[in-house]
């Protein structure tokens, strides 16, 4: 089924009436064009659970993560494994810990911790196979400028230059030319991995969005839709 939080729009597929966890605030991650993984999120408390949704709409519970977490970020690595980074267990204290899921075995393993504990951050896989994590909120409630890169081959995090603006509940999207654009609260800025530098922020025309979704269109423009606050039904088209 699809839908909003715990209000599904049933598709008439087998398995839709089976019990399922509600994974509040987390996106699904496709595997091999057939399966979809949902990990963590918020029920009555942050979840360590994970589930695999097959194309025939049957939900298959998987091994739980070591740490219950929400407001985390997740990226599919070049190896096909899934990196889950940071988040929060209690809604306040941020996590630096990371875990990696091997979809072939369904098992989770610890990965190197981030240099900065953060929640409500954004992550994106870059063309070189490294994952860029940016922004977020620390345990003390401080919104972050910082950014770092995860290198799967060496299982390590490397600091990169700070963003120009502090951000949380933002999106990070890979542009067609290999640069990364982060967007939130009426502005966007672009990271160039070739020069290891952030460009000056750009102002976006339209409502100020947070907790929104973003997609890079075929013509290279960035579309931002929905989000929290008063902008739930808004859409912004941005040409970087």
GROMACS .gro file of C-alpha atoms in nm:
model
  240
    1UNK     CA    1   0.000   0.000   0.000
    2UNK     CA    2   0.091   0.363  -0.026
    3UNK     CA    3  -0.025   0.663   0.169
    4UNK     CA    4   0.052   0.899   0.455
    5UNK     CA    5   0.198   0.754   0.779
    6UNK     CA    6  -0.067   0.515   0.919
    7UNK     CA    7  -0.341   0.593   0.664
    8UNK     CA    8  -0.268   0.355   0.375
    9UNK     CA    9  -0.421   0.365   0.031
   10UNK     CA   10  -0.473  -0.005  -0.033
   11UNK     CA   11  -0.374  -0.135  -0.375
   12UNK     CA   12  -0.574  -0.460  -0.370
   13UNK     CA   13  -0.255  -0.666  -0.352
   14UNK     CA   14  -0.194  -0.986  -0.155
   15UNK     CA   15  -0.053  -0.922   0.191
   16UNK     CA   16  -0.192  -0.573   0.247
   17UNK     CA   17  -0.403  -0.690   0.541
   18UNK     CA   18  -0.105  -0.836   0.730
   19UNK     CA   19   0.024  -0.660   1.045
   20UNK     CA   20   0.293  -0.405   0.971
   21UNK     CA   21   0.508  -0.164   1.168
   22UNK     CA   22   0.448   0.209   1.111
   23UNK     CA   23   0.782   0.359   1.003
   24UNK     CA   24   0.717   0.726   1.069
   25UNK     CA   25   0.944   0.976   0.892
   26UNK     CA   26   1.158   0.736   0.692
   27UNK     CA   27   1.183   0.675   0.324
   28UNK     CA   28   1.202   0.332   0.158
   29UNK     CA   29   1.514   0.206  -0.019
   30UNK     CA   30   1.486   0.005  -0.341
   31UNK     CA   31   1.698  -0.305  -0.399
   32UNK     CA   32   1.773  -0.440  -0.746
   33UNK     CA   33   1.454  -0.286  -0.886
   34UNK     CA   34   1.238  -0.544  -0.708
   35UNK     CA   35   1.244  -0.518  -0.330
   36UNK     CA   36   1.203  -0.220  -0.098
   37UNK     CA   37   1.359  -0.194   0.246
   38UNK     CA   38   1.215   0.014   0.532
   39UNK     CA   39   1.435   0.060   0.841
   40UNK     CA   40   1.383   0.234   1.173
   41UNK     CA   41   1.149   0.527   1.228
   42UNK     CA   42   0.899   0.606   1.501
   43UNK     CA   43   0.616   0.406   1.650
   44UNK     CA   44   0.551   0.451   2.020
   45UNK     CA   45   0.930   0.476   2.036
   46UNK     CA   46   1.208   0.478   1.776
   47UNK     CA   47   1.234   0.144   1.600
   48UNK     CA   48   1.526  -0.090   1.543
   49UNK     CA   49   1.309  -0.303   1.316
   50UNK     CA   50   1.347  -0.341   0.942
   51UNK     CA   51   1.118  -0.493   0.682
   52UNK     CA   52   1.157  -0.596   0.320
   53UNK     CA   53   0.864  -0.530   0.088
   54UNK     CA   54   0.858  -0.760  -0.216
   55UNK     CA   55   0.708  -0.666  -0.550
   56UNK     CA   56   0.414  -0.896  -0.470
   57UNK     CA   57   0.333  -0.669  -0.171
   58UNK     CA   58   0.425  -0.926   0.093
   59UNK     CA   59   0.602  -0.781   0.397
   60UNK     CA   60   0.899  -0.983   0.524
   61UNK     CA   61   1.038  -0.890   0.870
   62UNK     CA   62   1.418  -0.874   0.879
   63UNK     CA   63   1.682  -0.870   1.149
   64UNK     CA   64   1.665  -0.551   1.358
   65UNK     CA   65   1.935  -0.288   1.368
   66UNK     CA   66   2.159  -0.281   1.674
   67UNK     CA   67   2.032   0.066   1.770
   68UNK     CA   68   1.676   0.194   1.754
   69UNK     CA   69   1.684   0.515   1.554
   70UNK     CA   70   1.477   0.774   1.372
   71UNK     CA   71   1.567   1.096   1.189
   72UNK     CA   72   1.861   0.897   1.046
   73UNK     CA   73   1.993   0.895   0.691
   74UNK     CA   74   2.041   0.593   0.467
   75UNK     CA   75   2.224   0.533   0.139
   76UNK     CA   76   2.277   0.231  -0.086
   77UNK     CA   77   2.653   0.179  -0.122
   78UNK     CA   78   2.834   0.070  -0.441
   79UNK     CA   79   2.854  -0.284  -0.300
   80UNK     CA   80   2.474  -0.299  -0.278
   81UNK     CA   81   2.480  -0.279   0.101
   82UNK     CA   82   2.277  -0.017   0.288
   83UNK     CA   83   2.446   0.239   0.513
   84UNK     CA   84   2.234   0.381   0.797
   85UNK     CA   85   2.395   0.679   0.970
   86UNK     CA   86   2.315   0.871   1.287
   87UNK     CA   87   1.968   0.967   1.400
   88UNK     CA   88   1.824   0.968   1.750
   89UNK     CA   89   1.682   0.711   1.988
   90UNK     CA   90   1.509   0.938   2.238
   91UNK     CA   91   1.422   1.233   2.012
   92UNK     CA   92   1.690   1.456   2.165
   93UNK     CA   93   2.038   1.304   2.183
   94UNK     CA   94   2.194   1.254   1.840
   95UNK     CA   95   2.378   0.937   1.737
   96UNK     CA   96   2.713   0.915   1.563
   97UNK     CA   97   2.687   0.538   1.522
   98UNK     CA   98   2.637   0.375   1.183
   99UNK     CA   99   2.531   0.031   1.063
  100UNK     CA  100   2.547  -0.152   0.732
  101UNK     CA  101   2.291  -0.404   0.609
  102UNK     CA  102   2.398  -0.686   0.378
  103UNK     CA  103   2.081  -0.766   0.178
  104UNK     CA  104   2.226  -1.101   0.071
  105UNK     CA  105   2.229  -1.229   0.428
  106UNK     CA  106   1.982  -0.993   0.594
  107UNK     CA  107   2.234  -0.912   0.868
  108UNK     CA  108   2.347  -0.578   1.010
  109UNK     CA  109   2.707  -0.495   1.099
  110UNK     CA  110   2.862  -0.198   1.274
  111UNK     CA  111   3.034   0.063   1.058
  112UNK     CA  112   3.268   0.345   1.157
  113UNK     CA  113   3.094   0.621   1.351
  114UNK     CA  114   3.056   0.968   1.204
  115UNK     CA  115   3.285   1.243   1.329
  116UNK     CA  116   2.979   1.442   1.440
  117UNK     CA  117   2.671   1.292   1.607
  118UNK     CA  118   2.371   1.421   1.415
  119UNK     CA  119   1.999   1.375   1.349
  120UNK     CA  120   1.772   1.521   1.080
  121UNK     CA  121   2.068   1.534   0.840
  122UNK     CA  122   2.085   1.441   0.471
  123UNK     CA  123   2.293   1.184   0.284
  124UNK     CA  124   2.358   1.124  -0.084
  125UNK     CA  125   2.575   0.879  -0.280
  126UNK     CA  126   2.822   1.061  -0.509
  127UNK     CA  127   2.960   0.935  -0.843
  128UNK     CA  128   3.290   0.830  -0.681
  129UNK     CA  129   3.100   0.586  -0.457
  130UNK     CA  130   3.141   0.792  -0.141
  131UNK     CA  131   2.847   0.914   0.068
  132UNK     CA  132   2.818   1.283   0.155
  133UNK     CA  133   2.640   1.359   0.484
  134UNK     CA  134   2.554   1.719   0.565
  135UNK     CA  135   2.395   1.929   0.835
  136UNK     CA  136   2.156   1.802   1.099
  137UNK     CA  137   2.113   1.871   1.468
  138UNK     CA  138   2.349   1.773   1.753
  139UNK     CA  139   2.257   1.647   2.098
  140UNK     CA  140   2.270   2.001   2.229
  141UNK     CA  141   2.018   2.118   1.971
  142UNK     CA  142   2.280   2.297   1.761
  143UNK     CA  143   2.205   2.305   1.388
  144UNK     CA  144   2.509   2.197   1.190
  145UNK     CA  145   2.713   2.355   0.908
  146UNK     CA  146   2.943   2.052   0.901
  147UNK     CA  147   2.967   1.785   0.634
  148UNK     CA  148   3.160   1.459   0.604
  149UNK     CA  149   3.211   1.178   0.357
  150UNK     CA  150   3.192   0.801   0.415
  151UNK     CA  151   3.438   0.586   0.219
  152UNK     CA  152   3.313   0.228   0.204
  153UNK     CA  153   3.641   0.068   0.093
  154UNK     CA  154   3.824   0.190   0.405
  155UNK     CA  155   3.522   0.217   0.637
  156UNK     CA  156   3.607   0.569   0.744
  157UNK     CA  157   3.456   0.917   0.762
  158UNK     CA  158   3.648   1.217   0.627
  159UNK     CA  159   3.556   1.575   0.709
  160UNK     CA  160   3.492   1.805   0.414
  161UNK     CA  161   3.442   2.185   0.419
  162UNK     CA  162   3.141   2.318   0.605
  163UNK     CA  163   2.832   2.434   0.422
  164UNK     CA  164   2.780   2.809   0.403
  165UNK     CA  165   2.453   2.783   0.598
  166UNK     CA  166   2.351   2.553   0.881
  167UNK     CA  167   2.074   2.314   0.778
  168UNK     CA  168   1.850   2.040   0.908
  169UNK     CA  169   1.547   1.855   0.768
  170UNK     CA  170   1.690   1.940   0.426
  171UNK     CA  171   1.735   1.732   0.112
  172UNK     CA  172   2.055   1.639  -0.072
  173UNK     CA  173   2.029   1.549  -0.441
  174UNK     CA  174   2.282   1.441  -0.702
  175UNK     CA  175   2.281   1.662  -1.011
  176UNK     CA  176   2.351   1.523  -1.358
  177UNK     CA  177   2.702   1.674  -1.362
  178UNK     CA  178   2.806   1.500  -1.039
  179UNK     CA  179   2.761   1.794  -0.805
  180UNK     CA  180   2.535   1.774  -0.498
  181UNK     CA  181   2.264   2.028  -0.418
  182UNK     CA  182   2.123   2.068  -0.068
  183UNK     CA  183   1.802   2.264  -0.019
  184UNK     CA  184   1.586   2.388   0.269
  185UNK     CA  185   1.424   2.700   0.411
  186UNK     CA  186   1.422   2.900   0.089
  187UNK     CA  187   1.784   2.849  -0.013
  188UNK     CA  188   2.012   2.595  -0.178
  189UNK     CA  189   2.384   2.543  -0.209
  190UNK     CA  190   2.594   2.314  -0.424
  191UNK     CA  191   2.890   2.097  -0.329
  192UNK     CA  192   3.144   2.014  -0.600
  193UNK     CA  193   3.338   1.695  -0.512
  194UNK     CA  194   3.594   1.774  -0.783
  195UNK     CA  195   3.702   2.091  -0.602
  196UNK     CA  196   3.590   1.985  -0.252
  197UNK     CA  197   3.408   2.316  -0.209
  198UNK     CA  198   3.062   2.461  -0.151
  199UNK     CA  199   2.934   2.741  -0.374
  200UNK     CA  200   2.762   3.044  -0.226
  201UNK     CA  201   2.396   2.985  -0.133
  202UNK     CA  202   2.126   3.052  -0.389
  203UNK     CA  203   1.785   3.192  -0.302
  204UNK     CA  204   1.484   2.991  -0.416
  205UNK     CA  205   1.163   3.166  -0.515
  206UNK     CA  206   0.857   3.019  -0.343
  207UNK     CA  207   0.763   2.889   0.002
  208UNK     CA  208   1.031   2.797   0.253
  209UNK     CA  209   1.035   2.416   0.273
  210UNK     CA  210   1.154   2.166   0.533
  211UNK     CA  211   1.099   1.790   0.567
  212UNK     CA  212   1.016   1.796   0.197
  213UNK     CA  213   1.099   1.556  -0.086
  214UNK     CA  214   1.328   1.639  -0.376
  215UNK     CA  215   1.386   1.492  -0.720
  216UNK     CA  216   1.618   1.594  -1.003
  217UNK     CA  217   1.422   1.603  -1.327
  218UNK     CA  218   1.547   1.484  -1.664
  219UNK     CA  219   1.628   1.840  -1.771
  220UNK     CA  220   1.848   1.894  -1.464
  221UNK     CA  221   1.608   2.108  -1.265
  222UNK     CA  222   1.533   2.028  -0.901
  223UNK     CA  223   1.174   1.986  -0.784
  224UNK     CA  224   1.092   2.019  -0.415
  225UNK     CA  225   0.748   1.910  -0.295
  226UNK     CA  226   0.555   1.903   0.030
  227UNK     CA  227   0.708   1.925   0.373
  228UNK     CA  228   0.617   2.048   0.717
  229UNK     CA  229   0.466   2.370   0.844
  230UNK     CA  230   0.229   2.554   0.612
  231UNK     CA  231   0.397   2.424   0.295
  232UNK     CA  232   0.250   2.071   0.287
  233UNK     CA  233   0.086   2.120  -0.054
  234UNK     CA  234   0.363   2.334  -0.205
  235UNK     CA  235   0.598   2.262  -0.491
  236UNK     CA  236   0.908   2.454  -0.595
  237UNK     CA  237   1.096   2.415  -0.923
  238UNK     CA  238   1.458   2.528  -0.903
  239UNK     CA  239   1.713   2.556  -1.185
  240UNK     CA  240   2.066   2.525  -1.042
   0.00000   0.00000   0.00000
